[in-house]
């Protein structure tokens, strides 16, 4: 029946796979079109709500678009799906920092480090959290560790720059 409808131009449009939607979302993100990118990730997450890869990228986009309050439950969902995956902890930690709840972010981030202590975005998020509560040296230590783990991670570099500013090392 679908083939017959296609011949006469009346077949329904095929629904793209979640992977196709996520790939398009990444492409749009890389081009700087965050508003369109998030639409594709919302659709990918709707199709596969238990896919941590999609949840992580979606959560990052929500935070970038100043919708961090919406990213907290995304982090919770990722943690619920796989407690040993640091990405859920990283999303929730960063989102809590962005909504000015660093005190709640720190235990989440520390719990994530107990599961996996080699994930740079988690250290970067914790660095910002410690800065927010005035623990500058601890923030600097976490930021340095983030850059050490992943020198190409923009968030790690940004967290490190902020901590250097806060501790007065402007030249660095």
Short mmCIF file of C-alpha atoms in Angstrom, two decimals:
data_model
loop_
_atom_site.label_atom_id
_atom_site.label_comp_id
_atom_site.label_asym_id
_atom_site.label_seq_id
_atom_site.Cartn_x
_atom_site.Cartn_y
_atom_site.Cartn_z
CA UNK A 1 0.00 0.00 0.00
CA UNK A 2 2.83 2.41 0.82
CA UNK A 3 4.50 1.65 -2.50
CA UNK A 4 1.28 2.40 -4.36
CA UNK A 5 0.84 5.67 -2.48
CA UNK A 6 4.45 6.59 -3.22
CA UNK A 7 3.91 6.05 -6.96
CA UNK A 8 1.07 8.58 -6.98
CA UNK A 9 2.94 10.99 -4.68
CA UNK A 10 0.75 10.49 -1.63
CA UNK A 11 3.00 8.42 0.64
CA UNK A 12 3.64 9.79 4.13
CA UNK A 13 7.05 11.27 4.84
CA UNK A 14 9.36 8.74 6.46
CA UNK A 15 10.37 9.46 10.05
CA UNK A 16 14.15 9.83 10.26
CA UNK A 17 16.07 7.63 12.66
CA UNK A 18 17.19 9.17 15.95
CA UNK A 19 20.80 8.84 14.81
CA UNK A 20 20.03 10.89 11.70
CA UNK A 21 18.38 13.57 13.82
CA UNK A 22 21.30 13.66 16.26
CA UNK A 23 23.83 13.87 13.43
CA UNK A 24 21.97 16.82 11.96
CA UNK A 25 21.83 18.38 15.41
CA UNK A 26 25.60 18.05 15.77
CA UNK A 27 26.14 19.55 12.31
CA UNK A 28 23.95 22.53 13.15
CA UNK A 29 25.69 22.94 16.51
CA UNK A 30 29.08 22.99 14.80
CA UNK A 31 27.77 25.65 12.43
CA UNK A 32 26.66 27.74 15.41
CA UNK A 33 22.92 27.31 14.90
CA UNK A 34 22.02 26.23 18.42
CA UNK A 35 18.33 27.07 18.10
CA UNK A 36 17.91 24.62 15.22
CA UNK A 37 20.31 22.06 16.69
CA UNK A 38 18.23 21.70 19.84
CA UNK A 39 15.11 20.95 17.79
CA UNK A 40 16.85 17.95 16.26
CA UNK A 41 18.13 16.74 19.63
CA UNK A 42 14.68 17.09 21.17
CA UNK A 43 13.34 14.82 18.44
CA UNK A 44 16.21 12.33 18.84
CA UNK A 45 15.66 12.18 22.62
CA UNK A 46 11.91 11.76 22.09
CA UNK A 47 12.60 8.72 19.90
CA UNK A 48 15.25 7.23 22.18
CA UNK A 49 14.80 8.63 25.70
CA UNK A 50 17.26 6.11 27.19
CA UNK A 51 20.17 6.98 24.90
CA UNK A 52 22.76 8.73 27.07
CA UNK A 53 24.66 9.99 24.02
CA UNK A 54 21.62 11.99 22.95
CA UNK A 55 20.71 13.05 26.48
CA UNK A 56 24.23 14.38 27.08
CA UNK A 57 24.34 16.47 23.91
CA UNK A 58 20.79 17.68 24.50
CA UNK A 59 21.66 18.69 28.06
CA UNK A 60 24.74 20.58 26.90
CA UNK A 61 22.63 22.48 24.37
CA UNK A 62 20.02 23.36 26.97
CA UNK A 63 22.72 24.87 29.17
CA UNK A 64 24.26 26.77 26.25
CA UNK A 65 20.83 28.22 25.46
CA UNK A 66 20.35 29.42 29.07
CA UNK A 67 17.79 26.71 29.77
CA UNK A 68 19.86 25.05 32.49
CA UNK A 69 16.79 24.45 34.67
CA UNK A 70 15.56 22.07 31.95
CA UNK A 71 18.93 20.29 31.87
CA UNK A 72 18.78 19.19 35.52
CA UNK A 73 16.16 16.47 34.87
CA UNK A 74 18.12 15.42 31.76
CA UNK A 75 21.13 14.81 34.02
CA UNK A 76 18.92 12.94 36.47
CA UNK A 77 17.58 10.76 33.66
CA UNK A 78 21.08 9.92 32.42
CA UNK A 79 22.21 9.05 35.95
CA UNK A 80 19.14 6.85 36.40
CA UNK A 81 19.90 5.01 33.15
CA UNK A 82 23.58 4.37 33.94
CA UNK A 83 25.03 5.40 37.29
CA UNK A 84 28.58 4.65 36.18
CA UNK A 85 28.44 7.03 33.19
CA UNK A 86 29.89 10.42 34.20
CA UNK A 87 27.97 12.39 31.57
CA UNK A 88 24.74 12.52 33.57
CA UNK A 89 26.61 13.83 36.60
CA UNK A 90 28.43 16.38 34.45
CA UNK A 91 25.21 17.71 32.93
CA UNK A 92 23.44 17.95 36.28
CA UNK A 93 26.46 19.53 37.99
CA UNK A 94 26.93 22.14 35.29
CA UNK A 95 23.21 22.90 35.12
CA UNK A 96 23.01 23.40 38.88
CA UNK A 97 26.00 25.76 38.75
CA UNK A 98 24.33 27.75 35.96
CA UNK A 99 21.13 28.15 37.97
CA UNK A 100 23.20 29.39 40.94
CA UNK A 101 22.94 26.29 43.11
CA UNK A 102 26.61 25.41 43.46
CA UNK A 103 26.06 23.96 46.92
CA UNK A 104 23.78 21.31 45.39
CA UNK A 105 26.07 20.84 42.38
CA UNK A 106 29.15 19.82 44.35
CA UNK A 107 27.80 16.57 45.87
CA UNK A 108 26.48 15.55 42.44
CA UNK A 109 29.85 16.19 40.83
CA UNK A 110 31.75 14.40 43.58
CA UNK A 111 29.44 11.40 43.21
CA UNK A 112 30.23 11.42 39.49
CA UNK A 113 33.96 11.43 40.20
CA UNK A 114 33.49 8.39 42.44
CA UNK A 115 32.05 6.60 39.42
CA UNK A 116 34.61 7.87 36.89
CA UNK A 117 37.45 10.22 37.75
CA UNK A 118 38.77 10.74 34.22
CA UNK A 119 35.97 12.81 32.64
CA UNK A 120 37.20 16.37 32.01
CA UNK A 121 33.75 18.06 31.74
CA UNK A 122 32.92 16.87 35.24
CA UNK A 123 36.07 18.49 36.64
CA UNK A 124 35.31 21.67 34.66
CA UNK A 125 31.80 21.85 36.12
CA UNK A 126 33.12 21.25 39.64
CA UNK A 127 35.74 23.96 39.17
CA UNK A 128 32.98 26.48 38.49
CA UNK A 129 30.96 25.17 41.44
CA UNK A 130 33.84 25.61 43.87
CA UNK A 131 34.49 29.10 42.54
CA UNK A 132 30.86 29.96 43.18
CA UNK A 133 31.17 29.11 46.87
CA UNK A 134 34.50 30.90 47.28
CA UNK A 135 36.79 27.87 47.39
CA UNK A 136 39.18 29.27 44.79
CA UNK A 137 42.12 26.91 45.26
CA UNK A 138 39.90 23.86 44.98
CA UNK A 139 38.30 25.39 41.88
CA UNK A 140 41.74 25.99 40.39
CA UNK A 141 42.81 22.40 41.15
CA UNK A 142 39.71 21.00 39.42
CA UNK A 143 40.11 23.31 36.43
CA UNK A 144 43.76 22.34 36.01
CA UNK A 145 42.80 18.67 36.18
CA UNK A 146 40.10 19.21 33.54
CA UNK A 147 42.61 20.76 31.13
CA UNK A 148 45.13 18.04 31.93
CA UNK A 149 42.58 15.33 31.09
CA UNK A 150 41.34 16.98 27.89
CA UNK A 151 43.37 19.93 26.64
CA UNK A 152 41.03 20.37 23.66
CA UNK A 153 37.81 20.67 25.70
CA UNK A 154 36.50 24.23 25.46
CA UNK A 155 34.64 24.02 28.79
CA UNK A 156 37.79 22.85 30.54
CA UNK A 157 39.72 25.80 29.11
CA UNK A 158 36.93 28.23 29.96
CA UNK A 159 36.72 26.95 33.56
CA UNK A 160 40.48 27.24 33.88
CA UNK A 161 40.41 30.82 32.57
CA UNK A 162 37.68 31.80 35.03
CA UNK A 163 39.54 30.29 37.96
CA UNK A 164 42.75 32.06 36.98
CA UNK A 165 40.85 35.35 36.90
CA UNK A 166 39.31 34.69 40.31
CA UNK A 167 42.67 33.94 41.91
CA UNK A 168 44.23 37.02 40.34
CA UNK A 169 46.54 35.30 37.87
CA UNK A 170 45.48 37.57 35.01
CA UNK A 171 48.64 37.08 32.95
CA UNK A 172 48.20 33.29 32.99
#
